[in-house]
CSV table of C-alpha atoms and ligand atoms in Angstrom, one decimal:
chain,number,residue,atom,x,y,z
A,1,UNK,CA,-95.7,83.1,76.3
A,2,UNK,CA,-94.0,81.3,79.2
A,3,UNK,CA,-92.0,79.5,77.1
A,4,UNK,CA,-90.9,82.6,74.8
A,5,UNK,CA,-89.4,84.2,78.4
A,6,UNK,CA,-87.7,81.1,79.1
A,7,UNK,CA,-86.2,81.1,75.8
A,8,UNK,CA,-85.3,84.2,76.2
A,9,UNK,CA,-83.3,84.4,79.5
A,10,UNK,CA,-81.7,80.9,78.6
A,11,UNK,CA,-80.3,82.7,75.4
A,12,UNK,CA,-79.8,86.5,77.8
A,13,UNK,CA,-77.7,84.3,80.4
A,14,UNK,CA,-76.1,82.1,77.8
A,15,UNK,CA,-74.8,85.3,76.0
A,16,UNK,CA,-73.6,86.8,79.5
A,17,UNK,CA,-72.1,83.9,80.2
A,18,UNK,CA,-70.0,83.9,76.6
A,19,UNK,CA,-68.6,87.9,77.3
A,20,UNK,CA,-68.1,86.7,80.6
A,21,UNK,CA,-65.7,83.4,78.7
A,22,UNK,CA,-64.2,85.7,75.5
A,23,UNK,CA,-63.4,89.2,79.0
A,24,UNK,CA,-61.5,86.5,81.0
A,25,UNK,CA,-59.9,85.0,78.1
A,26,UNK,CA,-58.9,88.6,77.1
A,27,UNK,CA,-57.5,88.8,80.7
A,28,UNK,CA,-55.3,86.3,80.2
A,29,UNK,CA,-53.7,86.8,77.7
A,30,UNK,CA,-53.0,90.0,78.4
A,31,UNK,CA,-51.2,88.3,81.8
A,32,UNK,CA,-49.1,86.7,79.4
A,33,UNK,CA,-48.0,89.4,77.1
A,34,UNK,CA,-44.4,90.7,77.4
A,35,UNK,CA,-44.2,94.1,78.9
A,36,UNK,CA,-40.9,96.3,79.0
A,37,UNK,CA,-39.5,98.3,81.7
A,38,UNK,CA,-41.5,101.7,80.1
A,39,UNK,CA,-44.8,99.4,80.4
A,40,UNK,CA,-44.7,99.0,76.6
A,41,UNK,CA,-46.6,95.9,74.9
A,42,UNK,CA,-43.5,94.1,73.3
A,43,UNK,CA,-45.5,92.0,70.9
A,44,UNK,CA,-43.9,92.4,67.7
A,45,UNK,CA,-41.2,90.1,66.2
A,46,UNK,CA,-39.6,91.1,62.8
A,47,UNK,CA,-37.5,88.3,61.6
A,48,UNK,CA,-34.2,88.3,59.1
A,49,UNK,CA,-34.1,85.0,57.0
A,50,UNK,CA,-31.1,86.4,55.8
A,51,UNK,CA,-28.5,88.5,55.0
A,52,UNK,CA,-28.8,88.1,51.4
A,53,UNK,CA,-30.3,90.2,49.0
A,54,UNK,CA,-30.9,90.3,44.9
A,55,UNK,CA,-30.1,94.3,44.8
A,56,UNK,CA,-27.8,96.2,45.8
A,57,UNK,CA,-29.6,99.5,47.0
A,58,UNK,CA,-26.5,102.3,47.5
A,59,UNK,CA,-28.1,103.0,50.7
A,60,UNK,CA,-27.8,99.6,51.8
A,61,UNK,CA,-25.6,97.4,51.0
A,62,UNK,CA,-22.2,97.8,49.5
A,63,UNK,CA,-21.7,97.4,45.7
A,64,UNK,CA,-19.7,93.7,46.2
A,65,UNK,CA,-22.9,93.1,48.5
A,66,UNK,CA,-21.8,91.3,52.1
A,67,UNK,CA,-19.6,88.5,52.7
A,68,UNK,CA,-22.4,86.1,53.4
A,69,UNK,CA,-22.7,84.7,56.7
A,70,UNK,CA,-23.1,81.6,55.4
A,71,UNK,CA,-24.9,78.2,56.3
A,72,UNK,CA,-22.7,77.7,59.5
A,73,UNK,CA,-24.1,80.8,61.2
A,74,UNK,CA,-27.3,81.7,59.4
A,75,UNK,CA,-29.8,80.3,61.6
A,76,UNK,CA,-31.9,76.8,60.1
A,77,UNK,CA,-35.4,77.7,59.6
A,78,UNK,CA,-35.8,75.1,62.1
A,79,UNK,CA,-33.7,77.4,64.9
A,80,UNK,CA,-36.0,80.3,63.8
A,81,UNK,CA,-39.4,78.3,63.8
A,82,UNK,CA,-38.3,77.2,67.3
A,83,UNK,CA,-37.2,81.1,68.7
A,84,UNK,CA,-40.9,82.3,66.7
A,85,UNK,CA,-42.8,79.9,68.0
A,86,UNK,CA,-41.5,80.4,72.1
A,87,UNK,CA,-41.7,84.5,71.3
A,88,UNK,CA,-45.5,83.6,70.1
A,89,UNK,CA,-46.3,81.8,73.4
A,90,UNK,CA,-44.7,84.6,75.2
A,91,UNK,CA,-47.5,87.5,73.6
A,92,UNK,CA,-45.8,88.1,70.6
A,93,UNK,CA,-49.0,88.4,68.0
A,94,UNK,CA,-47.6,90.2,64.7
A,95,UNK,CA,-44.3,88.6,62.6
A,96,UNK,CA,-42.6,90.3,60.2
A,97,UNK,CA,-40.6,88.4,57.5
A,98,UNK,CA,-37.3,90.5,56.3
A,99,UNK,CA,-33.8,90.8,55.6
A,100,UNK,CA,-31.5,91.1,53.3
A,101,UNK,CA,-34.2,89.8,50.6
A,102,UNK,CA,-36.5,87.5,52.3
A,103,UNK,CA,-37.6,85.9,48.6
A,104,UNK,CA,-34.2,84.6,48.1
A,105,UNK,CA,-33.8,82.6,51.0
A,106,UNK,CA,-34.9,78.6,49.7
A,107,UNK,CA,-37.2,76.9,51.4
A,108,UNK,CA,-39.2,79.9,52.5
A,109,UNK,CA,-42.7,79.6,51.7
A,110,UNK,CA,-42.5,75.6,53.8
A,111,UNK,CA,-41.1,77.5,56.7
A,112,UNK,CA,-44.2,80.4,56.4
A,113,UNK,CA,-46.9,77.7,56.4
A,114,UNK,CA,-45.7,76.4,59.3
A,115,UNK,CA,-45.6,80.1,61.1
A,116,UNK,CA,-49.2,79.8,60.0
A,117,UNK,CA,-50.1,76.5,61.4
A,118,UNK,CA,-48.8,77.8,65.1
A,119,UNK,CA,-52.4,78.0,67.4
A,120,UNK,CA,-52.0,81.3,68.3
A,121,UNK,CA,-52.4,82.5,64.6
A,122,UNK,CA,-49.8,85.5,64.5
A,123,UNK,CA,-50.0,87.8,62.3
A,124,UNK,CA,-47.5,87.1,58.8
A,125,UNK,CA,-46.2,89.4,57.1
A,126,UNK,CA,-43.3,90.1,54.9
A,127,UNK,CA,-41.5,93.0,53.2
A,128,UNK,CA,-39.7,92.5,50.3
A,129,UNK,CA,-38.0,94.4,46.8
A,130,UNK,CA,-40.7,92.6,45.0
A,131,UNK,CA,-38.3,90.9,42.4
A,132,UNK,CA,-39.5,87.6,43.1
A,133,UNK,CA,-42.9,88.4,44.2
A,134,UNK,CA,-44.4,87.7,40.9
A,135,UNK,CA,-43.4,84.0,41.1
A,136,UNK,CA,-44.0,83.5,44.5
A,137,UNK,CA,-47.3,85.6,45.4
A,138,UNK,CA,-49.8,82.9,44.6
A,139,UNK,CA,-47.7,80.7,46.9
A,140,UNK,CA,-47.2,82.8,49.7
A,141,UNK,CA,-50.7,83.5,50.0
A,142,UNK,CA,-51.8,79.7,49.5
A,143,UNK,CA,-50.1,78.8,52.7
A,144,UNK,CA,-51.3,82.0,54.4
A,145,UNK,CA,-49.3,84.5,54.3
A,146,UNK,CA,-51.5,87.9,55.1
A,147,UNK,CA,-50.1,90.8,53.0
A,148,UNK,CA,-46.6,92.3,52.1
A,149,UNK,CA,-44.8,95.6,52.2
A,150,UNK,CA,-42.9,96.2,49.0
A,151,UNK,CA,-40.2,98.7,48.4
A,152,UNK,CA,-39.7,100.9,45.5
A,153,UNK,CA,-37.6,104.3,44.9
A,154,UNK,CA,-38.6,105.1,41.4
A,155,UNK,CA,-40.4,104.7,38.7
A,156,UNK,CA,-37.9,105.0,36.3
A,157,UNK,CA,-36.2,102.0,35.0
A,158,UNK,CA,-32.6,103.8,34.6
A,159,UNK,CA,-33.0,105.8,37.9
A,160,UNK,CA,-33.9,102.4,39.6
A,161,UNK,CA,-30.6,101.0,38.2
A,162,UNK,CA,-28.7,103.7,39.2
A,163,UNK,CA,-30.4,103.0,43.0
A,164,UNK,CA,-30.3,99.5,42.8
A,165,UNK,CA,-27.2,99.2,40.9
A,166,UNK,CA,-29.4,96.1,39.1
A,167,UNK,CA,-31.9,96.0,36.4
A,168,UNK,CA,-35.3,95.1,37.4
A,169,UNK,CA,-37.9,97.8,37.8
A,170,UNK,CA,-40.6,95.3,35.5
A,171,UNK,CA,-39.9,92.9,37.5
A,172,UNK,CA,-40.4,94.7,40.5
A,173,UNK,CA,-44.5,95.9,38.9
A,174,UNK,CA,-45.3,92.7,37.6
A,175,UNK,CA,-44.8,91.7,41.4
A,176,UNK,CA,-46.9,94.3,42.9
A,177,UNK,CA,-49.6,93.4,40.3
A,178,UNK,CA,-49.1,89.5,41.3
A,179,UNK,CA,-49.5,90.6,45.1
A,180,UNK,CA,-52.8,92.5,44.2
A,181,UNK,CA,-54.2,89.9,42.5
A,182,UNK,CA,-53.5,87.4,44.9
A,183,UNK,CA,-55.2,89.1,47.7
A,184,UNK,CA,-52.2,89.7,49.5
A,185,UNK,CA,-53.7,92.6,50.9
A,186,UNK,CA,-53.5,95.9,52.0
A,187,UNK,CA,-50.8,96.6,49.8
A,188,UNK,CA,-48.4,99.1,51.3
A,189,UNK,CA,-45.3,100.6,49.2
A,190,UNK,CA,-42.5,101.8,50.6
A,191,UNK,CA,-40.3,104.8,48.7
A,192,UNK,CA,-37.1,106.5,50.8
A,193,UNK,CA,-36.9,109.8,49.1
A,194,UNK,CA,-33.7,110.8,49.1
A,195,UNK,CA,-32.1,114.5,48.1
A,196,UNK,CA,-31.1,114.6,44.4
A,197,UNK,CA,-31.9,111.2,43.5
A,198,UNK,CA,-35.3,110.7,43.8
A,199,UNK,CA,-37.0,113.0,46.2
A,200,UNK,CA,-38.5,114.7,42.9
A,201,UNK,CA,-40.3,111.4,42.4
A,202,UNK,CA,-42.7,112.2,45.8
A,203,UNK,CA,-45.5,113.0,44.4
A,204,UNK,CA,-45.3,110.8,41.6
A,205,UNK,CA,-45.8,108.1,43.8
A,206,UNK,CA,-48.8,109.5,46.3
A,207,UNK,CA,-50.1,110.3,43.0
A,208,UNK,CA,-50.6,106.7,42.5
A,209,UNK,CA,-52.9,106.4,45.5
A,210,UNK,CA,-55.6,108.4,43.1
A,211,UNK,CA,-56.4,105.3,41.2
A,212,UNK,CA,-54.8,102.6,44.2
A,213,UNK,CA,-56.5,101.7,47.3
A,214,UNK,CA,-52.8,101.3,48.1
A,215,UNK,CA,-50.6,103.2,51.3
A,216,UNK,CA,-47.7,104.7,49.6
A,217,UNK,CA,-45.5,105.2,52.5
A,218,UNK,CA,-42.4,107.5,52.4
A,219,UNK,CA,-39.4,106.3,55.1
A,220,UNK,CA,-36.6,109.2,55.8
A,221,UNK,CA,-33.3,108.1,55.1
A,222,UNK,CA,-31.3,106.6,57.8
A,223,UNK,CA,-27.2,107.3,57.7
A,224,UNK,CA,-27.0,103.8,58.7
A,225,UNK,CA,-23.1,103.2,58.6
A,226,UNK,CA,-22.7,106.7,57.5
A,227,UNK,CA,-25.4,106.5,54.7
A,228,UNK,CA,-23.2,104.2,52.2
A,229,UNK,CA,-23.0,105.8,49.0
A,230,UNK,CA,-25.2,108.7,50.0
A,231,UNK,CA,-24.3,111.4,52.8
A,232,UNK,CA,-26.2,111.7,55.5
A,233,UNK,CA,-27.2,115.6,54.0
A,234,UNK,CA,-29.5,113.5,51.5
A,235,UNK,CA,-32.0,113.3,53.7
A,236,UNK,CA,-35.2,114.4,53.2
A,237,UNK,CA,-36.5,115.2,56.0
A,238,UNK,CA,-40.4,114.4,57.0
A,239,UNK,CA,-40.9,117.7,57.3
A,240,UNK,CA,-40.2,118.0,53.6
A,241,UNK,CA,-42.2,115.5,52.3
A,242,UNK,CA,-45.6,116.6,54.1
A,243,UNK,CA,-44.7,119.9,52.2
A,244,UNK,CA,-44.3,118.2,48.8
A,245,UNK,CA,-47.3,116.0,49.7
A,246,UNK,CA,-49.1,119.4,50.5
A,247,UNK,CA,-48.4,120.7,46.9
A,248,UNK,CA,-50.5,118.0,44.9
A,249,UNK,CA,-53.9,118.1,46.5
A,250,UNK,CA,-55.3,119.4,50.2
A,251,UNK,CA,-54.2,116.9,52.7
A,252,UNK,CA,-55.8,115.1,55.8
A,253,UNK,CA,-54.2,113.7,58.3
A,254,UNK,CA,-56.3,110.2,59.2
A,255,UNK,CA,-56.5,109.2,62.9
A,256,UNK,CA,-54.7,106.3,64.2
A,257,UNK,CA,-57.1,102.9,64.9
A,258,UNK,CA,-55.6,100.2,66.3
A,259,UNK,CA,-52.1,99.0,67.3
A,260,UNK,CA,-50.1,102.3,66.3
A,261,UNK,CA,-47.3,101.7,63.2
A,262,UNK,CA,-44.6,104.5,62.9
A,263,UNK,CA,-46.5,105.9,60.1
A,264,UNK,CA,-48.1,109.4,60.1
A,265,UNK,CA,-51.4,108.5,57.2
A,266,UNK,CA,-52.5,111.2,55.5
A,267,UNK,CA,-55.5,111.6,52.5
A,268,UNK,CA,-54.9,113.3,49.7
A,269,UNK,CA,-58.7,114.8,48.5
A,270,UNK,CA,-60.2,112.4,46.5
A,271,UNK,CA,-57.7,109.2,46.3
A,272,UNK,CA,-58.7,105.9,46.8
A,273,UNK,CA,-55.6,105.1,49.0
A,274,UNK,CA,-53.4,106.7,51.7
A,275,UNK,CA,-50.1,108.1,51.8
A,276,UNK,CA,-47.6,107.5,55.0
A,277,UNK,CA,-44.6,109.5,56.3
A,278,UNK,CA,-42.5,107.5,58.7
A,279,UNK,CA,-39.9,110.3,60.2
A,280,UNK,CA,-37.2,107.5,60.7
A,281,UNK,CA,-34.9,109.9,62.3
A,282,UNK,CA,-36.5,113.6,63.0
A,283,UNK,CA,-38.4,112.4,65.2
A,284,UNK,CA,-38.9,108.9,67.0
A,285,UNK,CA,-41.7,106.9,68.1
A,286,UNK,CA,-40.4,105.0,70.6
A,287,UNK,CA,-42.6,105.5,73.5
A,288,UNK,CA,-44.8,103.6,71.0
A,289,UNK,CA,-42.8,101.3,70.1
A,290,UNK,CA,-43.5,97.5,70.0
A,291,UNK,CA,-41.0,95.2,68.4
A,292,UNK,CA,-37.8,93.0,68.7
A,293,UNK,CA,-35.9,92.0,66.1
A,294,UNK,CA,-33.9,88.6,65.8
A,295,UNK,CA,-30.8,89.1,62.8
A,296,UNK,CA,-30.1,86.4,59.8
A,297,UNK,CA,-27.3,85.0,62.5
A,298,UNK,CA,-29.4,84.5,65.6
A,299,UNK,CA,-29.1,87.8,67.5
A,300,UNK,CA,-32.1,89.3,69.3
A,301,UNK,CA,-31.9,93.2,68.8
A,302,UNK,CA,-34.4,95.1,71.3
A,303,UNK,CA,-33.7,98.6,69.1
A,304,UNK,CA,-33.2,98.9,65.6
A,305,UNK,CA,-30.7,101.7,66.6
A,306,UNK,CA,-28.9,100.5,69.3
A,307,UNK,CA,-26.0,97.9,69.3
A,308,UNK,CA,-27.0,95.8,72.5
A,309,UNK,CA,-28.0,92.6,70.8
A,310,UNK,CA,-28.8,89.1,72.8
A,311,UNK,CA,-27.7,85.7,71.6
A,312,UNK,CA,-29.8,83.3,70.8
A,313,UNK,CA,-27.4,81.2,68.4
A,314,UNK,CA,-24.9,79.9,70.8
A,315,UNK,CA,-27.7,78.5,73.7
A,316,UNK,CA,-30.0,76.7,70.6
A,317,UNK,CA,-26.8,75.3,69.1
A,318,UNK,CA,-26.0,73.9,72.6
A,319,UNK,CA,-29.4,72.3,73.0
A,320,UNK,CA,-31.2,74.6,75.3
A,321,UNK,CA,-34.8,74.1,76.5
A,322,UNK,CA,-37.3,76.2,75.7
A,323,UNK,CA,-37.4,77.7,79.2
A,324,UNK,CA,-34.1,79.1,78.6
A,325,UNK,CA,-35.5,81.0,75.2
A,326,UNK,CA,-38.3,82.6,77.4
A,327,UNK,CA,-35.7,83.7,79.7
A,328,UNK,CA,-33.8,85.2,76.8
A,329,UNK,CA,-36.4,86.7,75.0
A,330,UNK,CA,-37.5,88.2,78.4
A,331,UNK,CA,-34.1,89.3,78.7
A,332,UNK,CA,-33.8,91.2,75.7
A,333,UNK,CA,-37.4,92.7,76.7
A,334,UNK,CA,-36.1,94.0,79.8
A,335,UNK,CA,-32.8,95.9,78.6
A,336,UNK,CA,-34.7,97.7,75.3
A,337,UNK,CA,-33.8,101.0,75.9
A,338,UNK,CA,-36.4,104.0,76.2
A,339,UNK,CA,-35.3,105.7,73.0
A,340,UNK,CA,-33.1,106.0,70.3
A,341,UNK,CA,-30.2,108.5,70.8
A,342,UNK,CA,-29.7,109.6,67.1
A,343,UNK,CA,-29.7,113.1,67.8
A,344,UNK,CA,-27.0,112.8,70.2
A,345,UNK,CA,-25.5,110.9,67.2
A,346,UNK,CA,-25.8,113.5,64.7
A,347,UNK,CA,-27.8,111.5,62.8
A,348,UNK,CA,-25.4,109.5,61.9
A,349,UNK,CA,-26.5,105.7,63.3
A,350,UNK,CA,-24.7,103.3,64.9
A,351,UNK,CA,-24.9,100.2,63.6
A,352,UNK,CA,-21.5,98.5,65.2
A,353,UNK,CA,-20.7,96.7,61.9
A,354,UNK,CA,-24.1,95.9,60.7
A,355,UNK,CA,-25.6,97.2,57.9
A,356,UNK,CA,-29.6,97.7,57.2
A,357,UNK,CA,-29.8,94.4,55.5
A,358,UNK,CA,-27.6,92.9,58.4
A,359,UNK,CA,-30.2,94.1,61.2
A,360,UNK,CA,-33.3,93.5,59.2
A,361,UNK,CA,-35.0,97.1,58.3
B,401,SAM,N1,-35.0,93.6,50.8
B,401,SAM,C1,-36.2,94.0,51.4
B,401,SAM,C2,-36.7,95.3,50.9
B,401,SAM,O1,-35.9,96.1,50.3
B,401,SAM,O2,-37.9,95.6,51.1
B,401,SAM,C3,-36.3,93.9,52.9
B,401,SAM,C4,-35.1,94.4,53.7
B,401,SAM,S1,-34.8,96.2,53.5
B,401,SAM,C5,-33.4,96.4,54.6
B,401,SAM,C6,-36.2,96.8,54.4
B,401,SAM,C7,-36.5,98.3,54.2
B,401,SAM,O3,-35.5,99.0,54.7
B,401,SAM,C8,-36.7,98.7,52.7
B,401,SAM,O4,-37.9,99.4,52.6
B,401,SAM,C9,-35.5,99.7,52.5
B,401,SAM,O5,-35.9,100.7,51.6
B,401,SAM,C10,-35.3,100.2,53.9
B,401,SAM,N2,-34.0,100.7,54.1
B,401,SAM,C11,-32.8,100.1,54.0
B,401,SAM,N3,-31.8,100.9,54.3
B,401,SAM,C12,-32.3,102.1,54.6
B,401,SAM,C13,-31.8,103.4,55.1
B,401,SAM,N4,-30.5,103.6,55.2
B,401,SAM,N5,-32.7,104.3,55.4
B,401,SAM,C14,-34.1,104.1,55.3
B,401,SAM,N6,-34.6,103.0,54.9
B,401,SAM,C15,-33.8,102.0,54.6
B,402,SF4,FE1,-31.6,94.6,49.3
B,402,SF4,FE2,-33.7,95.7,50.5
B,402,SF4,FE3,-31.2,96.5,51.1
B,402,SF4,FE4,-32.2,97.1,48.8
B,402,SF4,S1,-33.0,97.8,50.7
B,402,SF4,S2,-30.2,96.2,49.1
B,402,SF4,S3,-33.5,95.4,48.3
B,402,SF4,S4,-32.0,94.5,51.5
């Protein structure tokens, strides 16, 4: 018997003594997070390889795509492993792979296993047009890769040529297949509904979360540089699509868990997966918001819709320490601005001569 009680405390105190480890651990690296000057958790990194990209999306990119910013000022994946791997010390916990088309950039998937191998374990993910994903999904997960966002507009072959101003819509569902079975997982799709092109296609795609444990996301259309070959009218506003979504099946909204993502998730009664409404523009998330993004040429943009960017190019190339990245990356921390002024723009975004592929959507 006395032996069983001595067990038992030695294990009671040993167990204390581990929450007391795993609470002062958690301490700490909260300490070391990065937090703004609105006391929001910057610890989100989403990351252009490039400017590059396989389609040609008229909301986009132009149709004679963009003068590439070629090798002498796209950053080495060795510049971006360095910048990634000081932002990771520095709090930063989630990564985001994008661009332009990620898939296209050579040497990707060597550059992603090493992302992995950092000790701090971020979170990798990527989103992509899915193109190339059918070639590349077994690889990207091999080296660790966690899941990928894929984005889709139709699911008609001419309509998604007319979009993409390219062929490819097979491709595109023999990738999505490719990233199911290869466990990169949860699968989320993105569609941009926009007015008479596609926006009758909504509920053909939350449809699809019947048979899919998928999240089928819909992302209002953002007038970046005065919405390209679409006006900024086309957009369908969230309000819209929450109606549309409305119109196939009763609809429940799902509570957030966890870090909040822009997306409103809803259920439609009875489907396996979720549908998301991301209101881009009618209304903005920012208080929430947790991300920096570092463009295909080395710039470290604190707002998607704000033109303040930081460079990072010009102190690597001229052999900075790392100390000088922190300072930086703090930096750009420091002047993100509380929120978006879109409204004051009249929707129309400025993206001072980028485009969405330019500033990595
Ligand atoms: N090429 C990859 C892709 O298409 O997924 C990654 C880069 S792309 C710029 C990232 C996302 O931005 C895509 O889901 C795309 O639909 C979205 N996007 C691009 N331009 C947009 C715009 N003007 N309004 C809303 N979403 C846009
Ligand atoms: Fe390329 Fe993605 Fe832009 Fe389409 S949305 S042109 S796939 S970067």
């Amino acid at each position: 018997m006395r032996y069983l009680v001595g067990k038992c405390s030695i294990y009671l105190v040993w167990e204390g003594c581990k929450r007391y480890a795993e609470t002062l651990e958690e301490a700490v690296l909260e300490d070391f997070l990065v937090r703004d000057t609105f006391d929001r958790k910057i610890d989100y990194l989403r990351i252009s390889v490039t400017d590059r990209c396989n389609l040609r999306c008229r909301y986009c990119m132009p149709e004679e795509g963009v003068p590439s910013i070629g090798n002498g000022q796209e950053l080495s994946f060795e510049e971006i492993y360095r910048i990634a791997k000081v932002a990771v010390e520095q709090g930063v916990r989630k990564i985001r792979l994008t661009g332009g088309e990620p898939l296209v950039r050579k040497g990707l998937i060597p550059f992603i296993e090493r992302l992995c191998q950092l000790p701090q374990q971020p979170e990798l993910t990527l989103t992509s047009n899915g193109l190339l994903l059918a070639e590349q999904a077994a690889e990207l997960k091999r080296v660790g890769l966690q899941r990928v966002n894929i984005s889709l507009d139709t699911l008609d072959p001419e309509r998604f040529a007319q979009i993409t101003r390219r062929p490819g819509l097979d491709r595109v569902l023999a990738g999505i297949d490719a990233a199911e079975q290869n466990g990169l997982w949860p699968l989320k799709l993105n569609m941009v509904p926009i007015r008479g092109v596609n926006a009758d296609e909504i509920a053909d795609f939350a449809r699809l979360t019947f048979e899919r444990d998928w999240q089928v996301r819909f992302i209002e259309f953002m007038p970046v540089s005065g919405g390209l070959d679409y006006p900024p009218e086309s957009r369908f506003p969230a309000a819209e699509i929450v109606a549309a979504l409305k119109s196939i099946a009763p609809l429940q909204e799902i509570a957030r868990q966890g870090p909040a993502g822009p997306a409103r998730l809803f259920r439609l009664a009875g489907a396996k997966g979720v549908v998301g409404v991301i209101p881009a523009v009618s209304e903005h998330f920012c208080g929430k918001c947790n991300r920096l993004r570092l463009t295909s040429d080395g710039f470290l943009r604190p707002c998607l819709f704000c033109a303040d960017e930081i460079d990072l190019r010009t102190p690597l190339r001229a052999g900075c320490d790392d100390d000088e990245l922190v300072r930086l990356l703090r930096g750009a921390v420091q002047i993100k601005p509380e929120r978006h002024r879109i409204a004051e723009e009249k929707g129309n975004i400025p993206a001072r001569g980028r485009k969405m592929q330019g500033i990595g959507g």
